[in-house]
């Protein structure tokens, strides 16, 4: 029986830049940063296992994955194009005070494509990471 979600994969264009974005701009913690050698099964020339997560959720990890991880070169190239275009929505992040969080993240250089606005489910703003993935930042109603 599946008990919980532990990891979610997010393709990024540059792992070093993504690590900086998620830790310095969003305030996430690095959970794992390991280089797998070429002898690791499925690694080809090797890959980097890089995960981050919000400080208040130690049991959740976002894998900041190079598109080459588990993909052939042609597929990895297609993924890079989609990520850079902002065609892939990566998920929703919750906050208790969206206006304050919006101001703090904006001051750190996070690019919002939508300012906080009332929705039936709460107040939502949309931002993009440094690769192009977009997220909903939501303060739930109630």
Coordinates of N, CA, C and O in Angstrom, one line a residue:
X1 N 0.8 -1.2 0.0 CA 0.0 0.0 0.0 C 0.9 1.2 0.0 O 1.8 1.3 0.8
X2 N 0.6 2.2 -0.9 CA 1.3 3.5 -0.9 C 0.9 4.3 0.3 O -0.3 4.5 0.5
X3 N 1.8 4.8 1.0 CA 1.5 5.6 2.3 C 1.6 7.1 2.1 O 1.0 7.8 2.8
X4 N 2.5 7.5 1.2 CA 2.7 9.0 1.0 C 3.6 9.2 -0.2 O 4.3 8.3 -0.7
X5 N 3.5 10.5 -0.7 CA 4.4 10.9 -1.8 C 5.7 11.4 -1.1 O 5.6 12.2 -0.2
X6 N 6.8 10.9 -1.6 CA 8.1 11.3 -1.0 C 8.9 12.3 -1.9 O 9.5 13.2 -1.4
X7 N 8.8 12.0 -3.2 CA 9.6 12.8 -4.2 C 8.7 13.2 -5.4 O 7.8 12.4 -5.7
X8 N 9.0 14.3 -5.9 CA 8.3 14.7 -7.2 C 9.5 15.2 -8.1 O 10.4 15.9 -7.7
X9 N 9.4 14.8 -9.4 CA 10.5 15.2 -10.3 C 10.1 16.5 -11.1 O 9.0 16.6 -11.6
X10 N 11.1 17.4 -11.1 CA 10.9 18.6 -11.8 C 12.1 18.8 -12.8 O 13.3 18.8 -12.3
X11 N 11.9 18.8 -14.1 CA 13.0 19.0 -15.0 C 13.4 20.5 -15.0 O 12.6 21.4 -15.1
X12 N 14.7 20.7 -14.9 CA 15.3 22.0 -14.9 C 16.4 22.1 -16.0 O 16.9 21.1 -16.5
X13 N 16.6 23.3 -16.5 CA 17.6 23.5 -17.6 C 19.0 23.5 -17.1 O 19.9 23.1 -17.9
X14 N 19.3 23.9 -15.9 CA 20.6 23.9 -15.3 C 20.5 23.7 -13.8 O 19.9 24.4 -13.1
X15 N 21.1 22.6 -13.4 CA 20.9 22.2 -12.0 C 21.6 23.1 -11.0 O 21.0 23.4 -9.9
X16 N 22.7 23.7 -11.3 CA 23.4 24.7 -10.4 C 22.5 25.9 -10.3 O 22.3 26.4 -9.1
X17 N 22.0 26.5 -11.4 CA 21.1 27.6 -11.3 C 19.8 27.3 -10.6 O 19.3 28.1 -9.8
X18 N 19.3 26.1 -10.8 CA 18.0 25.7 -10.1 C 18.3 25.6 -8.6 O 17.4 26.0 -7.8
X19 N 19.4 25.0 -8.2 CA 19.7 24.9 -6.8 C 19.8 26.2 -6.2 O 19.2 26.5 -5.1
X20 N 20.4 27.2 -6.8 CA 20.5 28.5 -6.3 C 19.1 29.2 -6.2 O 18.8 29.8 -5.2
X21 N 18.3 29.0 -7.2 CA 16.9 29.6 -7.2 C 16.1 29.0 -6.1 O 15.5 29.8 -5.3
X22 N 16.1 27.7 -6.0 CA 15.2 27.1 -4.9 C 15.7 27.3 -3.5 O 14.9 27.4 -2.6
X23 N 17.0 27.4 -3.3 CA 17.5 27.7 -2.0 C 17.5 29.2 -1.6 O 17.0 29.6 -0.6
X24 N 18.1 30.0 -2.5 CA 18.3 31.4 -2.2 C 17.0 32.2 -2.4 O 16.8 33.2 -1.7
X25 N 16.2 31.9 -3.4 CA 15.1 32.7 -3.7 C 13.8 32.2 -3.0 O 13.0 33.0 -2.4
X26 N 13.6 30.9 -3.0 CA 12.4 30.3 -2.4 C 12.6 29.9 -0.9 O 11.7 29.7 -0.2
X27 N 13.9 29.8 -0.5 CA 14.2 29.4 0.9 C 14.1 27.9 1.2 O 14.0 27.5 2.3
X28 N 14.2 27.1 0.1 CA 14.2 25.6 0.3 C 15.5 25.2 0.9 O 16.5 25.9 0.8
X29 N 15.5 23.9 1.4 CA 16.8 23.3 1.8 C 17.2 22.3 0.8 O 16.4 21.6 0.2
X30 N 18.5 22.1 0.7 CA 19.1 21.0 -0.1 C 18.9 19.7 0.7 O 19.3 19.7 1.9
X31 N 18.3 18.7 0.2 CA 18.1 17.5 0.9 C 19.2 16.4 0.4 O 19.6 15.6 1.2
X32 N 19.5 16.5 -0.9 CA 20.5 15.6 -1.4 C 21.2 16.2 -2.6 O 20.5 16.9 -3.4
X33 N 22.5 16.0 -2.7 CA 23.2 16.5 -3.9 C 24.4 15.5 -4.1 O 25.4 15.6 -3.5
X34 N 24.1 14.5 -4.9 CA 25.0 13.4 -5.2 C 25.2 13.2 -6.6 O 24.3 13.2 -7.4
X35 N 26.5 13.0 -7.0 CA 26.8 12.7 -8.4 C 27.0 11.2 -8.5 O 27.7 10.6 -7.8
X36 N 26.2 10.6 -9.5 CA 26.2 9.2 -9.7 C 27.2 9.0 -10.8 O 27.2 9.7 -11.8
X37 N 28.0 8.0 -10.7 CA 29.0 7.7 -11.7 C 28.4 7.0 -12.9 O 27.3 6.6 -12.9
X38 N 29.2 6.8 -13.9 CA 28.8 6.2 -15.2 C 28.5 4.7 -15.0 O 27.7 4.2 -15.8
X39 N 29.0 4.1 -13.9 CA 28.6 2.7 -13.6 C 27.3 2.5 -13.0 O 26.8 1.4 -12.8
X40 N 26.6 3.6 -12.6 CA 25.3 3.6 -12.0 C 24.3 3.2 -13.1 O 24.3 3.8 -14.1
X41 N 23.5 2.2 -12.8 CA 22.5 1.7 -13.8 C 21.6 2.8 -14.4 O 21.0 3.5 -13.6
X42 N 21.6 2.9 -15.7 CA 20.8 3.9 -16.3 C 21.4 5.3 -16.4 O 20.7 6.2 -16.9
X43 N 22.6 5.4 -15.8 CA 23.1 6.8 -15.7 C 23.9 7.2 -17.0 O 24.2 8.4 -17.2
X44 N 24.2 6.3 -17.9 CA 24.9 6.7 -19.1 C 26.3 7.2 -18.7 O 27.1 6.5 -18.1
X45 N 26.5 8.5 -18.9 CA 27.7 9.2 -18.6 C 27.7 9.6 -17.1 O 28.6 10.4 -16.7
X46 N 26.7 9.3 -16.4 CA 26.5 9.7 -15.0 C 25.5 10.9 -14.9 O 25.3 11.5 -15.9
X47 N 25.0 11.0 -13.7 CA 24.0 12.1 -13.5 C 24.1 12.6 -12.1 O 24.7 12.0 -11.2
X48 N 23.4 13.7 -11.8 CA 23.4 14.3 -10.5 C 22.0 14.2 -9.9 O 21.0 14.6 -10.5
X49 N 22.0 13.6 -8.7 CA 20.7 13.5 -8.0 C 20.7 14.6 -7.0 O 21.3 14.7 -6.0
X50 N 19.8 15.7 -7.4 CA 19.7 16.9 -6.6 C 18.3 17.1 -6.1 O 17.4 17.1 -7.0
X51 N 18.1 17.1 -4.8 CA 16.8 17.3 -4.3 C 16.7 18.5 -3.3 O 17.7 18.7 -2.6
X52 N 15.6 19.2 -3.3 CA 15.4 20.3 -2.3 C 14.0 20.1 -1.7 O 13.1 19.4 -2.3
X53 N 13.7 20.9 -0.7 CA 12.4 20.9 -0.1 C 12.1 22.0 0.8 O 13.1 22.6 1.3
X54 N 10.9 22.3 1.1 CA 10.6 23.4 2.0 C 11.0 23.0 3.5 O 10.8 21.8 3.9
X55 N 11.5 23.9 4.2 CA 12.0 23.6 5.6 C 10.9 23.0 6.5 O 11.3 22.1 7.3
X56 N 9.7 23.4 6.3 CA 8.6 22.8 7.2 C 8.1 21.5 6.7 O 7.1 21.0 7.3
X57 N 8.6 20.9 5.6 CA 8.2 19.6 5.1 C 9.4 18.7 4.9 O 9.8 18.5 3.7
X58 N 10.0 18.3 5.9 CA 11.2 17.5 5.8 C 11.0 16.1 5.1 O 12.0 15.6 4.6
X59 N 9.8 15.7 4.9 CA 9.6 14.4 4.3 C 9.2 14.5 2.8 O 8.9 13.5 2.2
X60 N 9.3 15.7 2.2 CA 9.0 16.0 0.8 C 10.2 16.5 0.1 O 10.9 17.4 0.6
X61 N 10.6 15.8 -1.0 CA 11.7 16.2 -1.8 C 11.4 16.5 -3.3 O 10.7 15.7 -3.9
X62 N 11.8 17.6 -3.8 CA 11.6 17.9 -5.2 C 13.0 17.5 -5.9 O 14.0 18.1 -5.5
X63 N 12.9 16.6 -6.9 CA 14.1 16.3 -7.6 C 14.3 17.3 -8.7 O 13.4 17.5 -9.6
X64 N 15.4 18.1 -8.7 CA 15.7 19.0 -9.7 C 16.5 18.3 -10.8 O 17.8 18.2 -10.7
X65 N 15.8 17.7 -11.7 CA 16.4 16.7 -12.6 C 16.9 17.4 -14.0 O 16.1 18.2 -14.6
X66 N 18.0 16.9 -14.4 CA 18.5 17.2 -15.8 C 17.6 16.4 -16.7 O 17.3 15.2 -16.4
X67 N 17.0 17.0 -17.8 CA 16.2 16.2 -18.7 C 16.8 14.9 -19.3 O 16.1 14.0 -19.7
X68 N 18.1 14.8 -19.2 CA 18.8 13.6 -19.7 C 18.6 12.4 -18.8 O 18.8 11.3 -19.2
X69 N 18.2 12.7 -17.5 CA 18.0 11.6 -16.6 C 16.8 10.7 -17.1 O 15.7 11.2 -17.2
X70 N 17.1 9.5 -17.4 CA 16.2 8.5 -17.9 C 15.6 8.8 -19.3 O 14.6 8.1 -19.7
X71 N 16.1 9.7 -20.0 CA 15.6 10.1 -21.4 C 16.8 10.0 -22.4 O 17.9 10.3 -22.1
X72 N 16.4 9.7 -23.6 CA 17.4 9.7 -24.7 C 17.6 11.2 -25.1 O 16.9 12.1 -24.6
X73 N 18.6 11.5 -25.9 CA 19.0 12.9 -26.2 C 17.9 13.6 -26.9 O 17.6 14.8 -26.6
X74 N 17.2 13.0 -27.8 CA 16.1 13.7 -28.5 C 14.9 14.0 -27.6 O 14.4 15.1 -27.6
X75 N 14.6 13.1 -26.7 CA 13.5 13.4 -25.7 C 13.9 14.5 -24.8 O 13.2 15.4 -24.4
X76 N 15.2 14.4 -24.3 CA 15.7 15.5 -23.4 C 15.6 16.8 -24.0 O 15.3 17.8 -23.4
X77 N 16.0 16.9 -25.3 CA 15.9 18.2 -26.1 C 14.5 18.7 -26.1 O 14.2 19.9 -25.9
X78 N 13.5 17.8 -26.4 CA 12.1 18.2 -26.4 C 11.6 18.7 -25.0 O 10.9 19.7 -24.9
X79 N 12.1 18.0 -24.0 CA 11.7 18.5 -22.6 C 12.3 19.9 -22.3 O 11.6 20.7 -21.8
X80 N 13.5 20.1 -22.7 CA 14.1 21.4 -22.5 C 13.3 22.5 -23.2 O 13.1 23.6 -22.6
X81 N 12.9 22.3 -24.4 CA 12.1 23.3 -25.1 C 10.8 23.6 -24.4 O 10.4 24.7 -24.2
X82 N 10.1 22.5 -23.9 CA 8.8 22.7 -23.2 C 9.0 23.4 -21.9 O 8.2 24.3 -21.6
X83 N 10.0 23.1 -21.2 CA 10.3 23.7 -19.9 C 10.6 25.2 -20.1 O 10.0 26.1 -19.5
X84 N 11.5 25.5 -21.1 CA 11.9 26.9 -21.3 C 10.7 27.8 -21.8 O 10.6 29.0 -21.5
X85 N 9.8 27.1 -22.5 CA 8.6 27.9 -23.0 C 7.6 28.1 -21.9 O 6.6 28.9 -22.1
X86 N 7.8 27.5 -20.7 CA 6.8 27.6 -19.7 C 5.5 26.8 -19.9 O 4.5 27.0 -19.4
X87 N 5.7 25.7 -20.7 CA 4.6 24.9 -21.1 C 4.2 23.8 -20.0 O 3.2 23.2 -20.1
X88 N 5.1 23.7 -19.0 CA 4.9 22.7 -18.0 C 4.6 23.4 -16.6 O 5.5 24.1 -16.1
X89 N 3.5 23.1 -16.1 CA 3.1 23.6 -14.8 C 3.6 22.6 -13.8 O 3.4 21.4 -13.9
X90 N 4.4 23.1 -12.8 CA 5.0 22.1 -11.9 C 4.2 21.9 -10.6 O 4.5 20.9 -9.9
X91 N 3.2 22.7 -10.3 CA 2.4 22.4 -9.1 C 2.0 23.7 -8.4 O 2.1 24.8 -8.9
X92 N 1.5 23.4 -7.1 CA 1.1 24.5 -6.3 C 1.8 24.5 -5.0 O 2.1 23.5 -4.4
X93 N 2.1 25.7 -4.5 CA 2.7 25.9 -3.2 C 1.8 26.7 -2.3 O 1.2 27.7 -2.8
X94 N 1.7 26.4 -1.0 CA 0.8 27.0 -0.1 C 1.5 28.0 0.8 O 2.6 27.8 1.1
X95 N 0.8 29.1 1.1 CA 1.3 30.1 2.1 C 0.1 30.6 2.9 O -1.0 30.5 2.5
X96 N 0.4 31.0 4.1 CA -0.6 31.5 5.0 C -0.9 33.0 4.8 O -1.9 33.5 5.1
X97 N 0.1 33.7 4.1 CA 0.0 35.2 3.9 C 0.6 35.5 2.5 O 1.7 35.8 2.4
X98 N -0.3 35.4 1.5 CA 0.2 35.5 0.1 C 0.8 36.9 -0.2 O 1.7 37.0 -0.9
X99 N 0.2 37.9 0.4 CA 0.7 39.3 0.0 C 2.1 39.4 0.6 O 3.0 40.0 -0.2
X100 N 2.4 39.0 1.8 CA 3.7 39.1 2.3 C 4.7 38.2 1.6 O 5.8 38.7 1.2
X101 N 4.3 37.0 1.3 CA 5.1 36.1 0.6 C 5.4 36.6 -0.8 O 6.6 36.5 -1.3
X102 N 4.4 37.1 -1.5 CA 4.6 37.7 -2.8 C 5.6 38.8 -2.8 O 6.5 38.9 -3.6
X103 N 5.5 39.7 -1.8 CA 6.5 40.8 -1.7 C 7.9 40.3 -1.4 O 8.9 40.8 -2.0
X104 N 8.0 39.4 -0.5 CA 9.3 38.8 -0.1 C 10.0 38.1 -1.3 O 11.2 38.4 -1.6
X105 N 9.2 37.3 -2.0 CA 9.8 36.6 -3.2 C 10.1 37.5 -4.3 O 11.1 37.4 -5.0
X106 N 9.3 38.5 -4.6 CA 9.5 39.5 -5.6 C 10.8 40.3 -5.3 O 11.6 40.5 -6.2
X107 N 11.0 40.6 -4.0 CA 12.3 41.3 -3.6 C 13.5 40.5 -3.8 O 14.6 41.0 -4.1
X108 N 13.3 39.1 -3.8 CA 14.5 38.2 -4.0 C 14.7 37.9 -5.5 O 15.6 37.2 -5.9
X109 N 13.8 38.5 -6.4 CA 14.0 38.3 -7.8 C 13.2 37.3 -8.4 O 13.3 36.9 -9.6
X110 N 12.2 36.7 -7.7 CA 11.3 35.7 -8.3 C 10.3 36.5 -9.2 O 9.8 37.5 -8.9
X111 N 10.2 35.9 -10.5 CA 9.3 36.6 -11.5 C 7.9 36.0 -11.4 O 7.7 34.8 -11.6
X112 N 7.0 36.9 -11.1 CA 5.6 36.5 -11.1 C 4.9 36.9 -12.4 O 5.1 38.0 -12.9
X113 N 4.2 36.0 -13.0 CA 3.4 36.3 -14.2 C 2.0 36.7 -13.9 O 1.3 37.2 -14.8
X114 N 1.6 36.5 -12.6 CA 0.3 36.9 -12.2 C 0.4 37.4 -10.7 O 0.9 36.6 -9.9
X115 N 0.0 38.6 -10.4 CA -0.1 39.1 -9.1 C -1.2 38.4 -8.3 O -2.1 37.8 -8.9
X116 N -1.1 38.5 -7.0 CA -2.2 37.9 -6.1 C -3.6 38.3 -6.6 O -3.8 39.5 -6.7
X117 N -4.5 37.4 -6.7 CA -5.8 37.7 -7.1 C -6.8 36.7 -6.5 O -6.4 35.5 -6.3
X118 N -8.0 37.2 -6.1 CA -9.0 36.3 -5.5 C -9.5 35.3 -6.5 O -9.7 35.6 -7.6
X119 N -9.6 34.1 -6.0 CA -10.1 32.9 -6.7 C -11.2 32.2 -5.8 O -11.2 32.4 -4.6
X120 N -12.0 31.4 -6.4 CA -13.0 30.7 -5.5 C -12.3 29.8 -4.4 O -12.9 29.6 -3.4
X121 N -11.1 29.4 -4.6 CA -10.4 28.5 -3.7 C -9.4 29.3 -2.7 O -8.8 28.7 -1.9
X122 N -9.3 30.6 -2.9 CA -8.4 31.4 -2.1 C -7.8 32.6 -2.9 O -8.5 33.1 -3.8
X123 N -6.6 32.9 -2.6 CA -5.9 34.0 -3.3 C -4.7 33.3 -3.9 O -4.0 32.6 -3.3
X124 N -4.5 33.6 -5.2 CA -3.4 32.9 -6.0 C -2.6 33.9 -6.7 O -3.1 34.9 -7.3
X125 N -1.3 33.6 -6.8 CA -0.3 34.3 -7.7 C 0.4 33.2 -8.4 O 0.6 32.1 -8.0
X126 N 0.9 33.5 -9.6 CA 1.7 32.6 -10.4 C 3.1 33.1 -10.6 O 3.3 34.2 -11.0
X127 N 4.1 32.2 -10.4 CA 5.5 32.5 -10.7 C 6.1 31.5 -11.5 O 5.7 30.3 -11.6
X128 N 7.3 31.8 -12.0 CA 8.1 30.9 -12.8 C 9.5 30.7 -12.1 O 10.0 31.7 -11.5
X129 N 10.0 29.5 -12.2 CA 11.4 29.3 -11.7 C 12.4 29.8 -12.8 O 12.0 30.3 -13.9
X130 N 13.6 29.6 -12.5 CA 14.7 30.1 -13.5 C 14.7 29.3 -14.8 O 15.3 29.7 -15.7
X131 N 14.1 28.1 -14.8 CA 14.1 27.3 -16.0 C 12.8 27.6 -16.9 O 12.9 27.4 -18.1
X132 N 11.8 28.0 -16.2 CA 10.5 28.3 -17.0 C 9.3 27.6 -16.4 O 8.2 27.8 -16.8
X133 N 9.5 26.6 -15.5 CA 8.4 25.9 -14.8 C 7.6 26.9 -14.1 O 8.1 27.8 -13.4
X134 N 6.3 26.8 -14.1 CA 5.4 27.7 -13.4 C 4.7 27.0 -12.2 O 4.5 25.8 -12.2
X135 N 4.5 27.8 -11.2 CA 3.9 27.4 -10.0 C 2.7 28.3 -9.6 O 2.8 29.5 -9.8
X136 N 1.7 27.7 -9.0 CA 0.7 28.5 -8.3 C 1.1 28.7 -6.9 O 1.4 27.7 -6.2
X137 N 1.1 29.9 -6.4 CA 1.3 30.2 -5.0 C 0.0 30.6 -4.5 O -0.7 31.6 -4.9
X138 N -0.5 29.8 -3.5 CA -1.9 30.0 -3.1 C -2.1 30.1 -1.6 O -1.4 29.4 -0.8
X139 N -2.9 31.0 -1.2 CA -3.4 31.1 0.2 C -4.8 30.6 0.2 O -5.7 31.3 -0.4
X140 N -5.0 29.4 0.7 CA -6.3 28.8 0.7 C -7.4 29.7 1.3 O -7.1 30.4 2.3
X141 N -8.6 29.6 0.8 CA -9.8 30.3 1.4 C -10.0 29.7 2.8 O -9.8 28.6 3.1
X142 N -10.6 30.6 3.6 CA -11.0 30.1 4.9 C -10.2 30.6 6.0 O -9.8 31.1 6.8

